[in-house]
């Protein structure tokens, strides 16, 4: 048995149903009790002594249901449960009777011949049923006017009858079987919808259900769990939001269906958190904390286990609004994108984020924002370009797709093995799909392209020497024409680190210079988010460039990228502070062994040939010496 510390709640567990030493987040104490019908013998292990079977009446006294035994005698039921027959008795424990409201107990006891007898007969079935035969979703005719008792047998081993837990199952008797339960059960005659209709605290819910056309469903046969928001729950929602949802049949139906599970979930069946599918199609995390049932981790359930013929109702004091009933601003407010949300609002984009236009919001995570975040015309334009016309799903995006923003820009989609990116920003969480719009959470602030690769280099002082080298090598047109290039662009620091004589010689040899630069140019667009632990890219000249990521820094042929993702209309620029050289052949061989089939790489001799092709008076064979103290003068 697992007993909750500080309580008398015990749960029978076996190897298949082990509650990991915790129930509802609280630690348990492991104890051992004799199986039903057996007892210990001093000096011997286990419980070897088999007790003689007695009738149901006497069994009640043995198994901790002496109050039920006493009431059976008072109601003249004793003779029946002592006599011949084969009965199943769901016997309330002594504590179950104590927990009954005084007025109900008084009413039963004051009319023992009718009310009490009927109540006890409702706990009985006129046949022997072991706990194994109590199948999930089954019902059995009771001995009170054949009113059914409703059984749930959950995968965690817990069995309930009318949501009362069997705490001592399978106590055998000569004339049947006793299951001790933790509460007194009452006959169920109303549907779930009827129960909702007669409760004054659910008037707003009743109106909403009628408006959504859902009342008929809860009158029909089924196995439903309804988390019923009270009038108080509706009052907590901003009036504007509530009016919008109540006036929108689609959003209203989604919201109400989000409160309904497809199966009966009694409170006593919960021992930990479990995601459960709703009629709306998404899941609710149904769990518990101590003796409180929780929804999505919050203890908002105020009353449990109001049982109907086709389901069960739990009352909640907070309204649950699914993403599918929210506008874009509401999606953002409930997520980890507070900074982006504030900037969207400050940029005057609220009408788009609360309207009914089909849009997709690209919302960067909070830590993606750096520096000053004051609202300027540039910032307003940037935030406008984080909203795409059309409601999209990340699952339907494809490589090379173009997305048009509210600001009129075209953003490109890149699909990589390990990531899905829009320009430099890669999707960092599951879509949040709202009523009219979808929110993509992205890992970076978007950097829309600002011109060709050549334009990007010319606009950045760090690349002034590279721009000169490109012009000398006659490659200006290549970097201006349409296409997809990845340029690992050497900064001025990379050039000044080369021996001056060697650099002068290289700059005079146009063919060799072009070869060096083309080795820095990869075919296709590769943003930093598309780089995995072993990514290769084919340069315009040479064998391969090998990329990896370490401590959030991208490396190309072991050279760190100093500044990644400078986006251009025909490619992307990654700044490097060193000239990139082919890796030595030994490294290639090691990588062949590490990465798999050698056929994926060219032979080592090929790499040697590449190294020779780029050799220029030992330019790539010598150790690059730092020359931070020397710079090239303009005449050179």
PDB file of N, CA and C in Angstrom, residues 9-88:
ATOM      1  N   UNK A   9      -5.148   8.373   3.528  1.00  0.00           N
ATOM      2  CA  UNK A   9      -5.438   7.908   2.165  1.00  0.00           C
ATOM      3  C   UNK A   9      -4.425   6.861   1.761  1.00  0.00           C
ATOM      4  N   UNK A  10      -4.927   5.677   1.353  1.00  0.00           N
ATOM      5  CA  UNK A  10      -4.047   4.597   0.923  1.00  0.00           C
ATOM      6  C   UNK A  10      -4.432   4.159  -0.492  1.00  0.00           C
ATOM      7  N   UNK A  11      -3.409   3.752  -1.244  1.00  0.00           N
ATOM      8  CA  UNK A  11      -3.618   3.269  -2.603  1.00  0.00           C
ATOM      9  C   UNK A  11      -2.935   1.920  -2.754  1.00  0.00           C
ATOM     10  N   UNK A  12      -3.725   0.917  -3.162  1.00  0.00           N
ATOM     11  CA  UNK A  12      -3.124  -0.392  -3.434  1.00  0.00           C
ATOM     12  C   UNK A  12      -2.363  -0.288  -4.750  1.00  0.00           C
ATOM     13  N   UNK A  13      -1.097  -0.735  -4.750  1.00  0.00           N
ATOM     14  CA  UNK A  13      -0.314  -0.705  -5.983  1.00  0.00           C
ATOM     15  C   UNK A  13       0.392  -2.031  -6.175  1.00  0.00           C
ATOM     16  N   UNK A  14       0.567  -2.361  -7.449  1.00  0.00           N
ATOM     17  CA  UNK A  14       1.396  -3.533  -7.768  1.00  0.00           C
ATOM     18  C   UNK A  14       2.478  -3.081  -8.734  1.00  0.00           C
ATOM     19  N   UNK A  15       3.215  -4.027  -9.300  1.00  0.00           N
ATOM     20  CA  UNK A  15       4.335  -3.660 -10.171  1.00  0.00           C
ATOM     21  C   UNK A  15       3.874  -2.854 -11.382  1.00  0.00           C
ATOM     22  N   UNK A  16       2.674  -3.162 -11.899  1.00  0.00           N
ATOM     23  CA  UNK A  16       2.190  -2.459 -13.089  1.00  0.00           C
ATOM     24  C   UNK A  16       1.707  -1.054 -12.750  1.00  0.00           C
ATOM     25  N   UNK A  17       1.178  -0.895 -11.542  1.00  0.00           N
ATOM     26  CA  UNK A  17       0.652   0.411 -11.130  1.00  0.00           C
ATOM     27  C   UNK A  17       1.456   0.918  -9.944  1.00  0.00           C
ATOM     28  N   UNK A  18       2.579   1.525 -10.273  1.00  0.00           N
ATOM     29  CA  UNK A  18       3.458   2.041  -9.220  1.00  0.00           C
ATOM     30  C   UNK A  18       3.430   3.551  -9.327  1.00  0.00           C
ATOM     31  N   UNK A  19       3.120   4.221  -8.242  1.00  0.00           N
ATOM     32  CA  UNK A  19       2.902   5.663  -8.320  1.00  0.00           C
ATOM     33  C   UNK A  19       4.162   6.468  -7.997  1.00  0.00           C
ATOM     34  N   UNK A  20       5.339   5.872  -8.227  1.00  0.00           N
ATOM     35  CA  UNK A  20       6.618   6.576  -8.132  1.00  0.00           C
ATOM     36  C   UNK A  20       6.797   7.316  -6.804  1.00  0.00           C
ATOM     37  N   UNK A  21       6.337   6.672  -5.728  1.00  0.00           N
ATOM     38  CA  UNK A  21       6.506   7.206  -4.372  1.00  0.00           C
ATOM     39  C   UNK A  21       5.861   8.589  -4.183  1.00  0.00           C
ATOM     40  N   UNK A  22       5.047   9.010  -5.160  1.00  0.00           N
ATOM     41  CA  UNK A  22       4.334  10.283  -5.005  1.00  0.00           C
ATOM     42  C   UNK A  22       2.930  10.133  -5.555  1.00  0.00           C
ATOM     43  N   UNK A  23       1.982  10.730  -4.840  1.00  0.00           N
ATOM     44  CA  UNK A  23       0.602  10.798  -5.327  1.00  0.00           C
ATOM     45  C   UNK A  23       0.161  12.250  -5.196  1.00  0.00           C
ATOM     46  N   UNK A  24      -0.280  12.823  -6.332  1.00  0.00           N
ATOM     47  CA  UNK A  24      -0.675  14.242  -6.369  1.00  0.00           C
ATOM     48  C   UNK A  24       0.443  15.145  -5.841  1.00  0.00           C
ATOM     49  N   UNK A  25       1.678  14.784  -6.192  1.00  0.00           N
ATOM     50  CA  UNK A  25       2.822  15.606  -5.820  1.00  0.00           C
ATOM     51  C   UNK A  25       3.276  15.454  -4.388  1.00  0.00           C
ATOM     52  N   UNK A  26       2.598  14.628  -3.620  1.00  0.00           N
ATOM     53  CA  UNK A  26       2.945  14.473  -2.212  1.00  0.00           C
ATOM     54  C   UNK A  26       3.625  13.110  -1.991  1.00  0.00           C
ATOM     55  N   UNK A  27       4.628  13.054  -1.081  1.00  0.00           N
ATOM     56  CA  UNK A  27       5.332  11.785  -0.847  1.00  0.00           C
ATOM     57  C   UNK A  27       4.434  10.752  -0.181  1.00  0.00           C
ATOM     58  N   UNK A  28       4.759   9.482  -0.432  1.00  0.00           N
ATOM     59  CA  UNK A  28       3.977   8.389   0.154  1.00  0.00           C
ATOM     60  C   UNK A  28       4.866   7.512   1.032  1.00  0.00           C
ATOM     61  N   UNK A  29       4.227   6.831   1.943  1.00  0.00           N
ATOM     62  CA  UNK A  29       4.901   5.845   2.793  1.00  0.00           C
ATOM     63  C   UNK A  29       4.449   4.468   2.303  1.00  0.00           C
ATOM     64  N   UNK A  30       5.419   3.574   2.109  1.00  0.00           N
ATOM     65  CA  UNK A  30       5.091   2.227   1.634  1.00  0.00           C
ATOM     66  C   UNK A  30       4.827   1.320   2.831  1.00  0.00           C
ATOM     67  N   UNK A  31       3.678   0.684   2.826  1.00  0.00           N
ATOM     68  CA  UNK A  31       3.352  -0.293   3.874  1.00  0.00           C
ATOM     69  C   UNK A  31       2.862  -1.572   3.203  1.00  0.00           C
ATOM     70  N   UNK A  32       2.819  -2.632   3.984  1.00  0.00           N
ATOM     71  CA  UNK A  32       2.354  -3.911   3.445  1.00  0.00           C
ATOM     72  C   UNK A  32       1.199  -4.407   4.294  1.00  0.00           C
ATOM     73  N   UNK A  33       0.136  -4.826   3.616  1.00  0.00           N
ATOM     74  CA  UNK A  33      -1.026  -5.353   4.306  1.00  0.00           C
ATOM     75  C   UNK A  33      -1.364  -6.719   3.725  1.00  0.00           C
ATOM     76  N   UNK A  34      -1.989  -7.544   4.542  1.00  0.00           N
ATOM     77  CA  UNK A  34      -2.385  -8.864   4.066  1.00  0.00           C
ATOM     78  C   UNK A  34      -3.422  -8.731   2.967  1.00  0.00           C
ATOM     79  N   UNK A  35      -3.318  -9.616   1.982  1.00  0.00           N
ATOM     80  CA  UNK A  35      -4.339  -9.654   0.942  1.00  0.00           C
ATOM     81  C   UNK A  35      -5.676 -10.034   1.584  1.00  0.00           C
ATOM     82  N   UNK A  36      -6.792  -9.652   0.946  1.00  0.00           N
ATOM     83  CA  UNK A  36      -8.103  -9.972   1.511  1.00  0.00           C
ATOM     84  C   UNK A  36      -8.223 -11.472   1.800  1.00  0.00           C
ATOM     85  N   UNK A  37      -8.702 -11.802   3.020  1.00  0.00           N
ATOM     86  CA  UNK A  37      -8.935 -13.194   3.384  1.00  0.00           C
ATOM     87  C   UNK A  37      -7.731 -13.915   3.956  1.00  0.00           C
ATOM     88  N   UNK A  38      -6.636 -13.188   4.187  1.00  0.00           N
ATOM     89  CA  UNK A  38      -5.430 -13.817   4.748  1.00  0.00           C
ATOM     90  C   UNK A  38      -4.968 -13.023   5.961  1.00  0.00           C
ATOM     91  N   UNK A  39      -4.215 -13.688   6.835  1.00  0.00           N
ATOM     92  CA  UNK A  39      -3.671 -12.972   7.985  1.00  0.00           C
ATOM     93  C   UNK A  39      -2.303 -13.535   8.334  1.00  0.00           C
ATOM     94  N   UNK A  40      -1.593 -12.751   9.162  1.00  0.00           N
ATOM     95  CA  UNK A  40      -0.232 -13.119   9.550  1.00  0.00           C
ATOM     96  C   UNK A  40      -0.247 -14.201  10.628  1.00  0.00           C
ATOM     97  N   UNK A  41       0.861 -14.935  10.693  1.00  0.00           N
ATOM     98  CA  UNK A  41       1.101 -15.890  11.777  1.00  0.00           C
ATOM     99  C   UNK A  41       2.429 -15.498  12.410  1.00  0.00           C
ATOM    100  N   UNK A  42       2.455 -15.261  13.711  1.00  0.00           N
ATOM    101  CA  UNK A  42       3.704 -14.842  14.365  1.00  0.00           C
ATOM    102  C   UNK A  42       4.856 -15.791  14.015  1.00  0.00           C
ATOM    103  N   UNK A  43       5.986 -15.178  13.643  1.00  0.00           N
ATOM    104  CA  UNK A  43       7.184 -15.963  13.338  1.00  0.00           C
ATOM    105  C   UNK A  43       7.260 -16.430  11.902  1.00  0.00           C
ATOM    106  N   UNK A  44       6.225 -16.203  11.095  1.00  0.00           N
ATOM    107  CA  UNK A  44       6.266 -16.624   9.699  1.00  0.00           C
ATOM    108  C   UNK A  44       6.173 -15.410   8.777  1.00  0.00           C
ATOM    109  N   UNK A  45       6.767 -15.540   7.599  1.00  0.00           N
ATOM    110  CA  UNK A  45       6.782 -14.442   6.636  1.00  0.00           C
ATOM    111  C   UNK A  45       5.430 -14.327   5.952  1.00  0.00           C
ATOM    112  N   UNK A  46       5.142 -13.097   5.525  1.00  0.00           N
ATOM    113  CA  UNK A  46       3.935 -12.877   4.739  1.00  0.00           C
ATOM    114  C   UNK A  46       2.670 -13.074   5.531  1.00  0.00           C
ATOM    115  N   UNK A  47       1.623 -13.488   4.834  1.00  0.00           N
ATOM    116  CA  UNK A  47       0.304 -13.702   5.437  1.00  0.00           C
ATOM    117  C   UNK A  47      -0.179 -15.092   5.022  1.00  0.00           C
ATOM    118  N   UNK A  48       0.345 -16.128   5.637  1.00  0.00           N
ATOM    119  CA  UNK A  48       0.065 -17.485   5.150  1.00  0.00           C
ATOM    120  C   UNK A  48      -1.281 -18.060   5.593  1.00  0.00           C
ATOM    121  N   UNK A  49      -1.921 -17.453   6.596  1.00  0.00           N
ATOM    122  CA  UNK A  49      -3.140 -18.070   7.144  1.00  0.00           C
ATOM    123  C   UNK A  49      -4.373 -17.610   6.375  1.00  0.00           C
ATOM    124  N   UNK A  50      -5.081 -18.546   5.768  1.00  0.00           N
ATOM    125  CA  UNK A  50      -6.319 -18.232   5.046  1.00  0.00           C
ATOM    126  C   UNK A  50      -7.485 -18.232   6.019  1.00  0.00           C
ATOM    127  N   UNK A  51      -8.226 -17.129   6.012  1.00  0.00           N
ATOM    128  CA  UNK A  51      -9.377 -17.013   6.917  1.00  0.00           C
ATOM    129  C   UNK A  51     -10.579 -17.720   6.301  1.00  0.00           C
ATOM    130  N   UNK A  52     -11.429 -18.279   7.118  1.00  0.00           N
ATOM    131  CA  UNK A  52     -12.651 -18.891   6.570  1.00  0.00           C
ATOM    132  C   UNK A  52     -13.568 -17.795   6.050  1.00  0.00           C
ATOM    133  N   UNK A  53     -14.230 -18.069   4.933  1.00  0.00           N
ATOM    134  CA  UNK A  53     -15.176 -17.089   4.393  1.00  0.00           C
ATOM    135  C   UNK A  53     -16.398 -16.995   5.283  1.00  0.00           C
ATOM    136  N   UNK A  54     -16.909 -15.772   5.397  1.00  0.00           N
ATOM    137  CA  UNK A  54     -18.163 -15.554   6.122  1.00  0.00           C
ATOM    138  C   UNK A  54     -19.103 -14.818   5.180  1.00  0.00           C
ATOM    139  N   UNK A  55     -20.341 -14.664   5.603  1.00  0.00           N
ATOM    140  CA  UNK A  55     -21.292 -13.990   4.717  1.00  0.00           C
ATOM    141  C   UNK A  55     -20.998 -12.491   4.639  1.00  0.00           C
ATOM    142  N   UNK A  56     -21.715 -11.814   3.733  1.00  0.00           N
ATOM    143  CA  UNK A  56     -21.454 -10.391   3.481  1.00  0.00           C
ATOM    144  C   UNK A  56     -21.651  -9.561   4.753  1.00  0.00           C
ATOM    145  N   UNK A  57     -22.699  -9.859   5.509  1.00  0.00           N
ATOM    146  CA  UNK A  57     -22.961  -9.074   6.729  1.00  0.00           C
ATOM    147  C   UNK A  57     -21.748  -9.115   7.647  1.00  0.00           C
ATOM    148  N   UNK A  58     -21.236 -10.295   7.913  1.00  0.00           N
ATOM    149  CA  UNK A  58     -20.072 -10.421   8.800  1.00  0.00           C
ATOM    150  C   UNK A  58     -18.801  -9.864   8.164  1.00  0.00           C
ATOM    151  N   UNK A  59     -18.695  -9.979   6.850  1.00  0.00           N
ATOM    152  CA  UNK A  59     -17.516  -9.440   6.150  1.00  0.00           C
ATOM    153  C   UNK A  59     -17.439  -7.922   6.323  1.00  0.00           C
ATOM    154  N   UNK A  60     -18.603  -7.248   6.320  1.00  0.00           N
ATOM    155  CA  UNK A  60     -18.614  -5.788   6.492  1.00  0.00           C
ATOM    156  C   UNK A  60     -17.908  -5.370   7.779  1.00  0.00           C
ATOM    157  N   UNK A  61     -18.111  -6.127   8.834  1.00  0.00           N
ATOM    158  CA  UNK A  61     -17.482  -5.790  10.106  1.00  0.00           C
ATOM    159  C   UNK A  61     -15.986  -6.002  10.088  1.00  0.00           C
ATOM    160  N   UNK A  62     -15.514  -6.952   9.283  1.00  0.00           N
ATOM    161  CA  UNK A  62     -14.087  -7.287   9.233  1.00  0.00           C
ATOM    162  C   UNK A  62     -13.297  -6.280   8.399  1.00  0.00           C
ATOM    163  N   UNK A  63     -13.917  -5.689   7.366  1.00  0.00           N
ATOM    164  CA  UNK A  63     -13.163  -4.899   6.379  1.00  0.00           C
ATOM    165  C   UNK A  63     -13.249  -3.386   6.618  1.00  0.00           C
ATOM    166  N   UNK A  64     -13.701  -2.970   7.772  1.00  0.00           N
ATOM    167  CA  UNK A  64     -13.713  -1.528   8.067  1.00  0.00           C
ATOM    168  C   UNK A  64     -14.969  -0.829   7.599  1.00  0.00           C
ATOM    169  N   UNK A  65     -16.071  -1.575   7.464  1.00  0.00           N
ATOM    170  CA  UNK A  65     -17.347  -0.983   7.062  1.00  0.00           C
ATOM    171  C   UNK A  65     -18.405  -1.289   8.114  1.00  0.00           C
ATOM    172  N   UNK A  66     -18.036  -1.147   9.381  1.00  0.00           N
ATOM    173  CA  UNK A  66     -18.953  -1.504  10.474  1.00  0.00           C
ATOM    174  C   UNK A  66     -20.160  -0.568  10.522  1.00  0.00           C
ATOM    175  N   UNK A  67     -20.018   0.683  10.057  1.00  0.00           N
ATOM    176  CA  UNK A  67     -21.180   1.589  10.018  1.00  0.00           C
ATOM    177  C   UNK A  67     -22.200   1.092   8.994  1.00  0.00           C
ATOM    178  N   UNK A  68     -21.699   0.652   7.840  1.00  0.00           N
ATOM    179  CA  UNK A  68     -22.598   0.065   6.832  1.00  0.00           C
ATOM    180  C   UNK A  68     -23.278  -1.176   7.406  1.00  0.00           C
ATOM    181  N   UNK A  69     -22.531  -1.958   8.167  1.00  0.00           N
ATOM    182  CA  UNK A  69     -23.090  -3.158   8.818  1.00  0.00           C
ATOM    183  C   UNK A  69     -24.216  -2.765   9.775  1.00  0.00           C
ATOM    184  N   UNK A  70     -23.968  -1.698  10.555  1.00  0.00           N
ATOM    185  CA  UNK A  70     -24.973  -1.243  11.522  1.00  0.00           C
ATOM    186  C   UNK A  70     -26.238  -0.750  10.805  1.00  0.00           C
ATOM    187  N   UNK A  71     -26.055   0.060   9.727  1.00  0.00           N
ATOM    188  CA  UNK A  71     -27.218   0.571   9.002  1.00  0.00           C
ATOM    189  C   UNK A  71     -27.956  -0.553   8.277  1.00  0.00           C
ATOM    190  N   UNK A  72     -27.238  -1.599   7.860  1.00  0.00           N
ATOM    191  CA  UNK A  72     -27.887  -2.754   7.223  1.00  0.00           C
ATOM    192  C   UNK A  72     -28.828  -3.441   8.209  1.00  0.00           C
ATOM    193  N   UNK A  73     -28.395  -3.511   9.460  1.00  0.00           N
ATOM    194  CA  UNK A  73     -29.238  -4.126  10.490  1.00  0.00           C
ATOM    195  C   UNK A  73     -30.466  -3.266  10.741  1.00  0.00           C
ATOM    196  N   UNK A  74     -30.250  -1.938  10.838  1.00  0.00           N
ATOM    197  CA  UNK A  74     -31.374  -1.026  11.110  1.00  0.00           C
ATOM    198  C   UNK A  74     -32.401  -1.056   9.984  1.00  0.00           C
ATOM    199  N   UNK A  75     -31.936  -1.179   8.757  1.00  0.00           N
ATOM    200  CA  UNK A  75     -32.835  -1.127   7.586  1.00  0.00           C
ATOM    201  C   UNK A  75     -33.417  -2.492   7.252  1.00  0.00           C
ATOM    202  N   UNK A  76     -33.206  -3.455   8.141  1.00  0.00           N
ATOM    203  CA  UNK A  76     -33.713  -4.821   7.931  1.00  0.00           C
ATOM    204  C   UNK A  76     -33.107  -5.469   6.673  1.00  0.00           C
ATOM    205  N   UNK A  77     -31.850  -5.111   6.382  1.00  0.00           N
ATOM    206  CA  UNK A  77     -31.151  -5.692   5.233  1.00  0.00           C
ATOM    207  C   UNK A  77     -30.283  -6.872   5.657  1.00  0.00           C
ATOM    208  N   UNK A  78     -30.086  -7.005   6.986  1.00  0.00           N
ATOM    209  CA  UNK A  78     -29.173  -8.026   7.506  1.00  0.00           C
ATOM    210  C   UNK A  78     -29.548  -9.427   7.029  1.00  0.00           C
ATOM    211  N   UNK A  79     -30.816  -9.742   7.101  1.00  0.00           N
ATOM    212  CA  UNK A  79     -31.246 -11.087   6.741  1.00  0.00           C
ATOM    213  C   UNK A  79     -30.910 -11.405   5.282  1.00  0.00           C
ATOM    214  N   UNK A  80     -31.100 -10.405   4.442  1.00  0.00           N
ATOM    215  CA  UNK A  80     -30.847 -10.598   3.002  1.00  0.00           C
ATOM    216  C   UNK A  80     -29.366 -10.866   2.732  1.00  0.00           C
ATOM    217  N   UNK A  81     -28.481 -10.103   3.385  1.00  0.00           N
ATOM    218  CA  UNK A  81     -27.050 -10.245   3.078  1.00  0.00           C
ATOM    219  C   UNK A  81     -26.378 -11.322   3.925  1.00  0.00           C
ATOM    220  N   UNK A  82     -27.164 -11.952   4.794  1.00  0.00           N
ATOM    221  CA  UNK A  82     -26.670 -13.148   5.486  1.00  0.00           C
ATOM    222  C   UNK A  82     -27.122 -14.410   4.761  1.00  0.00           C
ATOM    223  N   UNK A  83     -28.181 -14.279   3.965  1.00  0.00           N
ATOM    224  CA  UNK A  83     -28.829 -15.446   3.374  1.00  0.00           C
ATOM    225  C   UNK A  83     -28.207 -15.868   2.056  1.00  0.00           C
ATOM    226  N   UNK A  84     -28.920 -16.739   1.349  1.00  0.00           N
ATOM    227  CA  UNK A  84     -28.408 -17.246   0.077  1.00  0.00           C
ATOM    228  C   UNK A  84     -28.410 -16.152  -0.987  1.00  0.00           C
ATOM    229  N   UNK A  85     -27.613 -16.358  -2.001  1.00  0.00           N
ATOM    230  CA  UNK A  85     -27.552 -15.379  -3.077  1.00  0.00           C
ATOM    231  C   UNK A  85     -26.115 -15.151  -3.494  1.00  0.00           C
ATOM    232  N   UNK A  86     -25.981 -14.265  -4.441  1.00  0.00           N
ATOM    233  CA  UNK A  86     -24.640 -13.892  -4.907  1.00  0.00           C
ATOM    234  C   UNK A  86     -24.681 -12.403  -5.189  1.00  0.00           C
ATOM    235  N   UNK A  87     -24.143 -11.620  -4.261  1.00  0.00           N
ATOM    236  CA  UNK A  87     -24.253 -10.155  -4.333  1.00  0.00           C
ATOM    237  C   UNK A  87     -22.873  -9.506  -4.468  1.00  0.00           C
ATOM    238  N   UNK A  88     -22.900  -8.298  -5.033  1.00  0.00           N
ATOM    239  CA  UNK A  88     -21.735  -7.398  -4.945  1.00  0.00           C
ATOM    240  C   UNK A  88     -22.195  -6.195  -4.131  1.00  0.00           C
TER     241      UNK A  88
END
